[in-house]
mmCIF file of C-alpha atoms and ligand atoms in Angstrom:
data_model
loop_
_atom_site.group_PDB
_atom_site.id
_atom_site.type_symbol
_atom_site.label_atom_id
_atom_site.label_comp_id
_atom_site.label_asym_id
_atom_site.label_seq_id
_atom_site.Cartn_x
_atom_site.Cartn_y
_atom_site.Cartn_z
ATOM 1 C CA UNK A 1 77.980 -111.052 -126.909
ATOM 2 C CA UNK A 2 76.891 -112.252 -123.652
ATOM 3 C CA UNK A 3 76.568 -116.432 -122.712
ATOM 4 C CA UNK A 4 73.851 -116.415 -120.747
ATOM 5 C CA UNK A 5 75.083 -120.372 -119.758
ATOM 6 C CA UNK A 6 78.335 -121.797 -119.087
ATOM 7 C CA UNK A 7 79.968 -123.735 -116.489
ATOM 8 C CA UNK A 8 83.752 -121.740 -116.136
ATOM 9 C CA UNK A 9 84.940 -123.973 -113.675
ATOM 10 C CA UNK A 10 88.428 -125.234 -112.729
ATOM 11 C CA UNK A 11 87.460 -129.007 -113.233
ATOM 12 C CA UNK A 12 87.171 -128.042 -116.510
ATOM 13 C CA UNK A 13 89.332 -125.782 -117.477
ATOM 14 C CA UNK A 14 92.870 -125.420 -116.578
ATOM 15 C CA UNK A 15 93.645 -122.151 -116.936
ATOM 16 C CA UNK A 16 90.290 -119.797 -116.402
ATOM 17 C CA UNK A 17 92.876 -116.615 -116.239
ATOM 18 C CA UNK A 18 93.819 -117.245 -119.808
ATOM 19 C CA UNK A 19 90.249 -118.096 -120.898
ATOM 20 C CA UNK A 20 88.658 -114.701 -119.757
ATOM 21 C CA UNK A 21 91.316 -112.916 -121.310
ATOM 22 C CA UNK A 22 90.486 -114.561 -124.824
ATOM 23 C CA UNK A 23 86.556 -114.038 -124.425
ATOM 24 C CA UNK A 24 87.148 -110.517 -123.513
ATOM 25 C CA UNK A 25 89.138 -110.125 -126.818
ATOM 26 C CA UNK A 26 86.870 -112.237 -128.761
ATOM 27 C CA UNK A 27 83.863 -109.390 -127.376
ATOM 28 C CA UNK A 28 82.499 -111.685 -125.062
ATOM 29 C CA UNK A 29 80.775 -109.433 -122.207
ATOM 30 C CA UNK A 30 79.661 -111.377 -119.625
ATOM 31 C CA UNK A 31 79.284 -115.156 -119.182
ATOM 32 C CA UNK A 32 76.590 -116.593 -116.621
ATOM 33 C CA UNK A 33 78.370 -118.932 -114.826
ATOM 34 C CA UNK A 34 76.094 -121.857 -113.590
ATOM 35 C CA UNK A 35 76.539 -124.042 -110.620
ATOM 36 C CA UNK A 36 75.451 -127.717 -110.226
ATOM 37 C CA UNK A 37 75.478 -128.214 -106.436
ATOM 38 C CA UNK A 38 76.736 -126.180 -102.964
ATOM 39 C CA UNK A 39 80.302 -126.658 -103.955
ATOM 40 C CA UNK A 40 79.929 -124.992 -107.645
ATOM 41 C CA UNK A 41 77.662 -122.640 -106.145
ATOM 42 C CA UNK A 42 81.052 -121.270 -103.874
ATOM 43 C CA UNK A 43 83.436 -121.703 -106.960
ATOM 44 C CA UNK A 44 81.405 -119.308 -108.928
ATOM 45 C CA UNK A 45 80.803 -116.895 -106.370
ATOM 46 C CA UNK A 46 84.931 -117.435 -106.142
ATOM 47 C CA UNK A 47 85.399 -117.052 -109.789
ATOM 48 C CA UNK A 48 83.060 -113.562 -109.751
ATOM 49 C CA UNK A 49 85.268 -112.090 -107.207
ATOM 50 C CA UNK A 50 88.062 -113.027 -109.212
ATOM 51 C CA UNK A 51 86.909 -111.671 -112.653
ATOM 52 C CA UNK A 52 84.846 -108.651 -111.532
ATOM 53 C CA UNK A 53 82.029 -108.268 -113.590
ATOM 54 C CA UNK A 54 82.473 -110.889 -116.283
ATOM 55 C CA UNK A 55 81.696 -114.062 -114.811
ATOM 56 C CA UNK A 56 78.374 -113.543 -113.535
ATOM 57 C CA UNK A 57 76.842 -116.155 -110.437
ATOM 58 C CA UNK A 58 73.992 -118.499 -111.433
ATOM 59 C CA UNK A 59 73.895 -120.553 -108.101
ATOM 60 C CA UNK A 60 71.464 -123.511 -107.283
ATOM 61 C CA UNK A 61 71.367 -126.988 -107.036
ATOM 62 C CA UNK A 62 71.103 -129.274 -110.304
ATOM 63 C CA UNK A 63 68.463 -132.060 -110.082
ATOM 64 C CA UNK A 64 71.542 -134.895 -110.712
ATOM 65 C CA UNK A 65 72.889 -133.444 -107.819
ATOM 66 C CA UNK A 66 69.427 -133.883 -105.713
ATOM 67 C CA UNK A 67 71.728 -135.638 -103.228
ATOM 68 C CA UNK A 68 72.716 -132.145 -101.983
ATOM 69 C CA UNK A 69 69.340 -131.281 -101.221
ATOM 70 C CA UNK A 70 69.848 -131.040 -97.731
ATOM 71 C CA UNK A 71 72.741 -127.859 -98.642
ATOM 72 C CA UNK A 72 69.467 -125.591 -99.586
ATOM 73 C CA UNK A 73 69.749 -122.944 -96.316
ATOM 74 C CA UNK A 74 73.154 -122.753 -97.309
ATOM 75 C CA UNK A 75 72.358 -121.741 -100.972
ATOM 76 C CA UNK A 76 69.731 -119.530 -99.196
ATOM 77 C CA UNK A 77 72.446 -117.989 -97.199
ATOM 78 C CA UNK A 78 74.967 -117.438 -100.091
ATOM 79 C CA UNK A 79 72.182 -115.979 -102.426
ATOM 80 C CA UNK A 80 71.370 -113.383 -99.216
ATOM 81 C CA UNK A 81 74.951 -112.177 -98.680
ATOM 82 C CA UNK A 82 76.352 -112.268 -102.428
ATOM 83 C CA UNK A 83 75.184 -110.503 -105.669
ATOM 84 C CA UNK A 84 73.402 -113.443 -107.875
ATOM 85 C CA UNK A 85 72.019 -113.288 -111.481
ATOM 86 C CA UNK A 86 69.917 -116.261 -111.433
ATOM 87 C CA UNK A 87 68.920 -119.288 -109.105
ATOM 88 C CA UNK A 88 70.124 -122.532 -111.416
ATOM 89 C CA UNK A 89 71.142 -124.385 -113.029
ATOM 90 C CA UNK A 90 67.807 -126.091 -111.115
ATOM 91 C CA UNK A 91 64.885 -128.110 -112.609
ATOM 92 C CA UNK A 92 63.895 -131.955 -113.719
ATOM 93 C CA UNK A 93 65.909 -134.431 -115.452
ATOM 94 C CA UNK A 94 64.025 -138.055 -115.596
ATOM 95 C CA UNK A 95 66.900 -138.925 -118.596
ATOM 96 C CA UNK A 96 68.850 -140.930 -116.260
ATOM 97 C CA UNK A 97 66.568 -141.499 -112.869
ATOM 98 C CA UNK A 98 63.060 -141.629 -113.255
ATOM 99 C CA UNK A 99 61.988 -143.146 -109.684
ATOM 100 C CA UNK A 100 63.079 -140.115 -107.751
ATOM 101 C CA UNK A 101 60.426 -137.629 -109.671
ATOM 102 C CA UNK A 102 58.625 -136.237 -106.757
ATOM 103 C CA UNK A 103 61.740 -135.607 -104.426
ATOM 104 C CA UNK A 104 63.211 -133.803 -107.913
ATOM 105 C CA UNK A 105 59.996 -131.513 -108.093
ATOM 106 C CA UNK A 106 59.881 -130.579 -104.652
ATOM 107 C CA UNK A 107 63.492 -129.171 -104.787
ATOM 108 C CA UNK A 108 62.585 -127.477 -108.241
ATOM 109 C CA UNK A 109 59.581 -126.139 -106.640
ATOM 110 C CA UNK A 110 61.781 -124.514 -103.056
ATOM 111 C CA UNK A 111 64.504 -123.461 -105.224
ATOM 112 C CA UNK A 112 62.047 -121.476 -107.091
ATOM 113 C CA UNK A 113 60.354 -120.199 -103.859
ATOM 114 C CA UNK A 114 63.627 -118.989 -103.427
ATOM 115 C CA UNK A 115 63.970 -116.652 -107.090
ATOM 116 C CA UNK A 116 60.401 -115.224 -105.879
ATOM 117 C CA UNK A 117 61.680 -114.781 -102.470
ATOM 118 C CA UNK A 118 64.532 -112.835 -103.794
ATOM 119 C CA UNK A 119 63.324 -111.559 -106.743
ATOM 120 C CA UNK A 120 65.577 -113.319 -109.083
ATOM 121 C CA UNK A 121 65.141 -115.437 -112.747
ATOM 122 C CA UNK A 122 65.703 -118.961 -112.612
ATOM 123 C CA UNK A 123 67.916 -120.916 -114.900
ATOM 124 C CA UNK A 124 65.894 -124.131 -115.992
ATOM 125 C CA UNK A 125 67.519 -127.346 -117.129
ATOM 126 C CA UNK A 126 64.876 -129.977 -118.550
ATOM 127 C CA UNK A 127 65.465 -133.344 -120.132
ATOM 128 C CA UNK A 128 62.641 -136.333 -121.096
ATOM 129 C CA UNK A 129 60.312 -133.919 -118.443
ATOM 130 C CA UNK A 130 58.976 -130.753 -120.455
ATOM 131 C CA UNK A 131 55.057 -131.173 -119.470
ATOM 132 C CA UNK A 132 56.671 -131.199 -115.800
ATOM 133 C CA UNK A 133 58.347 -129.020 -115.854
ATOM 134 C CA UNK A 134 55.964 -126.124 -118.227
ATOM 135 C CA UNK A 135 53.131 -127.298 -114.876
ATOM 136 C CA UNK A 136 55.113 -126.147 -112.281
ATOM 137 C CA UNK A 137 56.332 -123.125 -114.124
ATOM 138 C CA UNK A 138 52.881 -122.132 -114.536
ATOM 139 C CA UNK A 139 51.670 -123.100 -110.889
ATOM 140 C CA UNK A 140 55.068 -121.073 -109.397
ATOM 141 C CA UNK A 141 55.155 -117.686 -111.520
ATOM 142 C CA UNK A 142 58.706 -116.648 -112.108
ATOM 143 C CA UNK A 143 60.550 -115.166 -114.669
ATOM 144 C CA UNK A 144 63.664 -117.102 -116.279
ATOM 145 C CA UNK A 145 65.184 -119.260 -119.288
ATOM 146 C CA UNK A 146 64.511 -122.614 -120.490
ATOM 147 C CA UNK A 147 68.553 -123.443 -120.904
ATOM 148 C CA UNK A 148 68.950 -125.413 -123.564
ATOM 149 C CA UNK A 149 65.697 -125.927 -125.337
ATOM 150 C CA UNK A 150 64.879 -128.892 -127.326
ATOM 151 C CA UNK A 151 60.615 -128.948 -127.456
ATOM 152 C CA UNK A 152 58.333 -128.233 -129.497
ATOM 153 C CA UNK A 153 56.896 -125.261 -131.547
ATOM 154 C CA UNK A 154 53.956 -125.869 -129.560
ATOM 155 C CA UNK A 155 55.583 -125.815 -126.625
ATOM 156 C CA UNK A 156 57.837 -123.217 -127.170
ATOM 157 C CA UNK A 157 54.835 -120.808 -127.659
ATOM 158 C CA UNK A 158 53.770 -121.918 -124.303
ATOM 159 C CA UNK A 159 56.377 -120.685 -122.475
ATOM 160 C CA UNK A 160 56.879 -117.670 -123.970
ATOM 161 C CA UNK A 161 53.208 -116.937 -123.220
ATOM 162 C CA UNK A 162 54.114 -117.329 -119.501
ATOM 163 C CA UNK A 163 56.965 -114.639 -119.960
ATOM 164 C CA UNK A 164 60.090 -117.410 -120.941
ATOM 165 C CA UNK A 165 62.984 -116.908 -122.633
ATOM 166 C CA UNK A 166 64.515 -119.714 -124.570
ATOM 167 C CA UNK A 167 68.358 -120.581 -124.147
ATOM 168 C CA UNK A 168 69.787 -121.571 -127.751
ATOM 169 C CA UNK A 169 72.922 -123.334 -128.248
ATOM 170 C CA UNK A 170 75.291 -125.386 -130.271
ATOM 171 C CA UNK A 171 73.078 -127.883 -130.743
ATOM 172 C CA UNK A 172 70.858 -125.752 -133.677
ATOM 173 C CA UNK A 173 74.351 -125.973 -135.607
ATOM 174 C CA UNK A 174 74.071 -130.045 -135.590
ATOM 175 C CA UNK A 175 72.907 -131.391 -138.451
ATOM 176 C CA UNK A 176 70.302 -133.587 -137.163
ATOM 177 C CA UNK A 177 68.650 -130.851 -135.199
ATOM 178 C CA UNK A 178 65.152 -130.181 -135.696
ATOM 179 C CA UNK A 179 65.548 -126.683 -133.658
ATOM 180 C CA UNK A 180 65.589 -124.445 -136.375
ATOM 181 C CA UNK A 181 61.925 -125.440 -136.991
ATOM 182 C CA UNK A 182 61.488 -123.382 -133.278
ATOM 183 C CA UNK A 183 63.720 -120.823 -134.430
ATOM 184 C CA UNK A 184 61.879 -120.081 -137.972
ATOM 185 C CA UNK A 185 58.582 -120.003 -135.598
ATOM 186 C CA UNK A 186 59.246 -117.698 -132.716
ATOM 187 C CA UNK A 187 60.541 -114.286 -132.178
ATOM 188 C CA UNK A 188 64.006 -113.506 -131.876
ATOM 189 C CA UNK A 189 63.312 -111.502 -128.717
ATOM 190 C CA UNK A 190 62.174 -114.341 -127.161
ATOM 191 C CA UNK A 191 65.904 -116.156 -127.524
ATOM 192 C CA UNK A 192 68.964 -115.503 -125.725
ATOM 193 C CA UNK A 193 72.066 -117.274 -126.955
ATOM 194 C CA UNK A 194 74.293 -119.664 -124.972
ATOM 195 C CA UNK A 195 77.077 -122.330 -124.848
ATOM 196 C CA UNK A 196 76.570 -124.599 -122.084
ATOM 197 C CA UNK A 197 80.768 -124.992 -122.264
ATOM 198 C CA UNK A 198 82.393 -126.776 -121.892
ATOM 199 C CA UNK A 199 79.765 -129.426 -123.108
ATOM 200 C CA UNK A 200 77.661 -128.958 -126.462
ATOM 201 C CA UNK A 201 80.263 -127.162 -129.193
ATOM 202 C CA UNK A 202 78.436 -125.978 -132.064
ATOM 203 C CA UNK A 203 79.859 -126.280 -135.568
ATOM 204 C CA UNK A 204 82.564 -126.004 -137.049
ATOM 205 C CA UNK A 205 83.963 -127.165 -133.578
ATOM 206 C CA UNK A 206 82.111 -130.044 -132.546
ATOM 207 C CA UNK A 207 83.478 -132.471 -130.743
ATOM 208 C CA UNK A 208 86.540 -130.063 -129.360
ATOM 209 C CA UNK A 209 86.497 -128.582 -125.939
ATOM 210 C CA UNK A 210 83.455 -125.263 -126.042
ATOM 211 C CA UNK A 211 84.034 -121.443 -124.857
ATOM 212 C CA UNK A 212 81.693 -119.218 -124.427
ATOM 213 C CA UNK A 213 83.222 -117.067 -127.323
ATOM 214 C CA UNK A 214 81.641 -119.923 -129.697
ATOM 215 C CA UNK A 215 78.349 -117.919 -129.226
ATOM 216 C CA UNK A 216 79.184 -116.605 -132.270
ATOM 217 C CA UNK A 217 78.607 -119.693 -133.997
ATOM 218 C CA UNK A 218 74.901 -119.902 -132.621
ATOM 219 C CA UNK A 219 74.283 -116.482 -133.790
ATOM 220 C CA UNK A 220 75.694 -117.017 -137.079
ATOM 221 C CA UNK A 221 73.338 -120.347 -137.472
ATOM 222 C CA UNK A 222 70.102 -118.249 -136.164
ATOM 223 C CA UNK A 223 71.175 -115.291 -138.799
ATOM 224 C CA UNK A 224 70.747 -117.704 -141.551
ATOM 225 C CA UNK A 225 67.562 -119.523 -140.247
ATOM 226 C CA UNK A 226 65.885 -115.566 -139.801
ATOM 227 C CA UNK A 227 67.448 -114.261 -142.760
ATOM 228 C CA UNK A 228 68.813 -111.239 -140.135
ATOM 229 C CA UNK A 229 71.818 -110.215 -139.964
ATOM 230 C CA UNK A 230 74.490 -111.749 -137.309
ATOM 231 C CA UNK A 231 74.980 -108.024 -136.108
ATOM 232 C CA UNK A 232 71.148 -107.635 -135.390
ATOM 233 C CA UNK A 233 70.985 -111.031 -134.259
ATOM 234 C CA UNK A 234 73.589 -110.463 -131.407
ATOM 235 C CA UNK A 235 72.417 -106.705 -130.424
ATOM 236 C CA UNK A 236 68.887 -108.000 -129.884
ATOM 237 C CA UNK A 237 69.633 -111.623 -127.716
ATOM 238 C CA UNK A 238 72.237 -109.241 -125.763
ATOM 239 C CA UNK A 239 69.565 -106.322 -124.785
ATOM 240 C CA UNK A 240 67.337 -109.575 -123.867
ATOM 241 C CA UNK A 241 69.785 -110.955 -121.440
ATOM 242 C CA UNK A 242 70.638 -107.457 -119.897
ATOM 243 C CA UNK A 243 66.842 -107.174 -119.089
ATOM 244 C CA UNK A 244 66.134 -110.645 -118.454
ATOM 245 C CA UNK A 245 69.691 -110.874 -115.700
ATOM 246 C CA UNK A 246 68.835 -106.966 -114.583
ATOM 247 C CA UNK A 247 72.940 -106.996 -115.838
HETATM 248 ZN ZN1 ZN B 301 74.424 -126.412 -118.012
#
């Protein structure tokens, strides 16, 4: 199983050695580890050295943390001298602030200069902004995931049709989730599977602290919606995220 989005960090977890060690027994291969701002961006690269070939930098700066806009170069610098997966977590988020759209799209837009520049996927977080967000994808070719993905059918199709994958989590395992309607729709090689830990626990868990090992729990819910079984399920959103991460 491979988590193509979690944030393993040590404000979050207390004790990260003890964490990998589970995952790796609960046949966890490799977790993306996604960074929120400059700061995250050196934990992770940290964390990699640390746990060699498991937890895999995603570096970038989050549009909440727009404020650390100005750190860019220095991203630029890290993702030159460092082995990266994936510029993100990076994108458009009018949920909370809505009058800074234009200063959030122009660092979507140079953080995705910087995948092309670099040849890299980008990780891409969007809440209350989708139609943004699909424009600029389509103006600024790039290949990636939508982490997270709550649209449409509609718009789901669009995405994949520019080469997307779509990030699936806990939240197809809530109740009031209208996801599954996606996930009946759509190919399973378009998904890859992900936690977004420690945030977002899928059921039976929900509400208790996530881990990337609760993949498992997504796989099992998209098994059921597909009528596939949970083996083929987590063979085929693996091979996707070796491809789509060059892992
Ligand atoms: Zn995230």
């Amino acid at each position: 199983m491979i988590d193509t989005h979690a944030h393993i960090l040590n404000e979050y977890y207390d004790d990260i050695d003890s964490l990998v060690k589970m995952l790796k027994e609960n046949k966890v291969l490799y977790v993306l580890n996604a960074a929120s701002n400059y700061n995250e961006s050196l934990e992770v690269l940290d964390l990699s050295k640390t746990y060699n070939n498991f937890l895999l930098p995603v570096i970038g700066i989050h549009p909440e943390s727009i404020n650390d806009k100005d750190n860019l170069n220095k991203i630029e610098d890290l993702i030159k001298n460092n082995k990266i997966y994936a510029v993100g977590e990076i994108g458009l988020d009018y949920y909370w602030v809505k009058d800074n759209k234009e200063e959030q799209k122009e660092l979507f837009i140079n953080q995705i200069k910087l995948a092309q520049k670099y040849n890299l996927p980008v990780v891409v977080h969007s809440r209350d902004a989708i139609q943004d967000t699909f424009d600029i994808l389509k103006e600024h070719r790039v290949k990636g995931v939508i982490h997270s993905y709550s649209g449409s059918v509609e718009m789901a199709r669009e995405f994949i049709k520019l080469g997307y994958k779509l990030g699936i989590g806990g939240v197809l395992t809530f109740k009031n989730s209208k996801l599954y309607e996606v996930i009946e729709k759509i190919d399973i090689e378009n998904i890859v599977l992900e936690t977004d830990s420690p945030y977002l626990t899928p059921e039976p868990y929900r509400g208790r602290e996530n881990n990337p090992s609760n993949i498992y729990y997504v796989a099992k819910r998209i098994s059921e919606i597909k009528g596939i079984d949970i083996n083929k399920v987590l063979e085929i959103t693996t091979k996707t995220a070796i491809q789509l991460f060059d892992i």
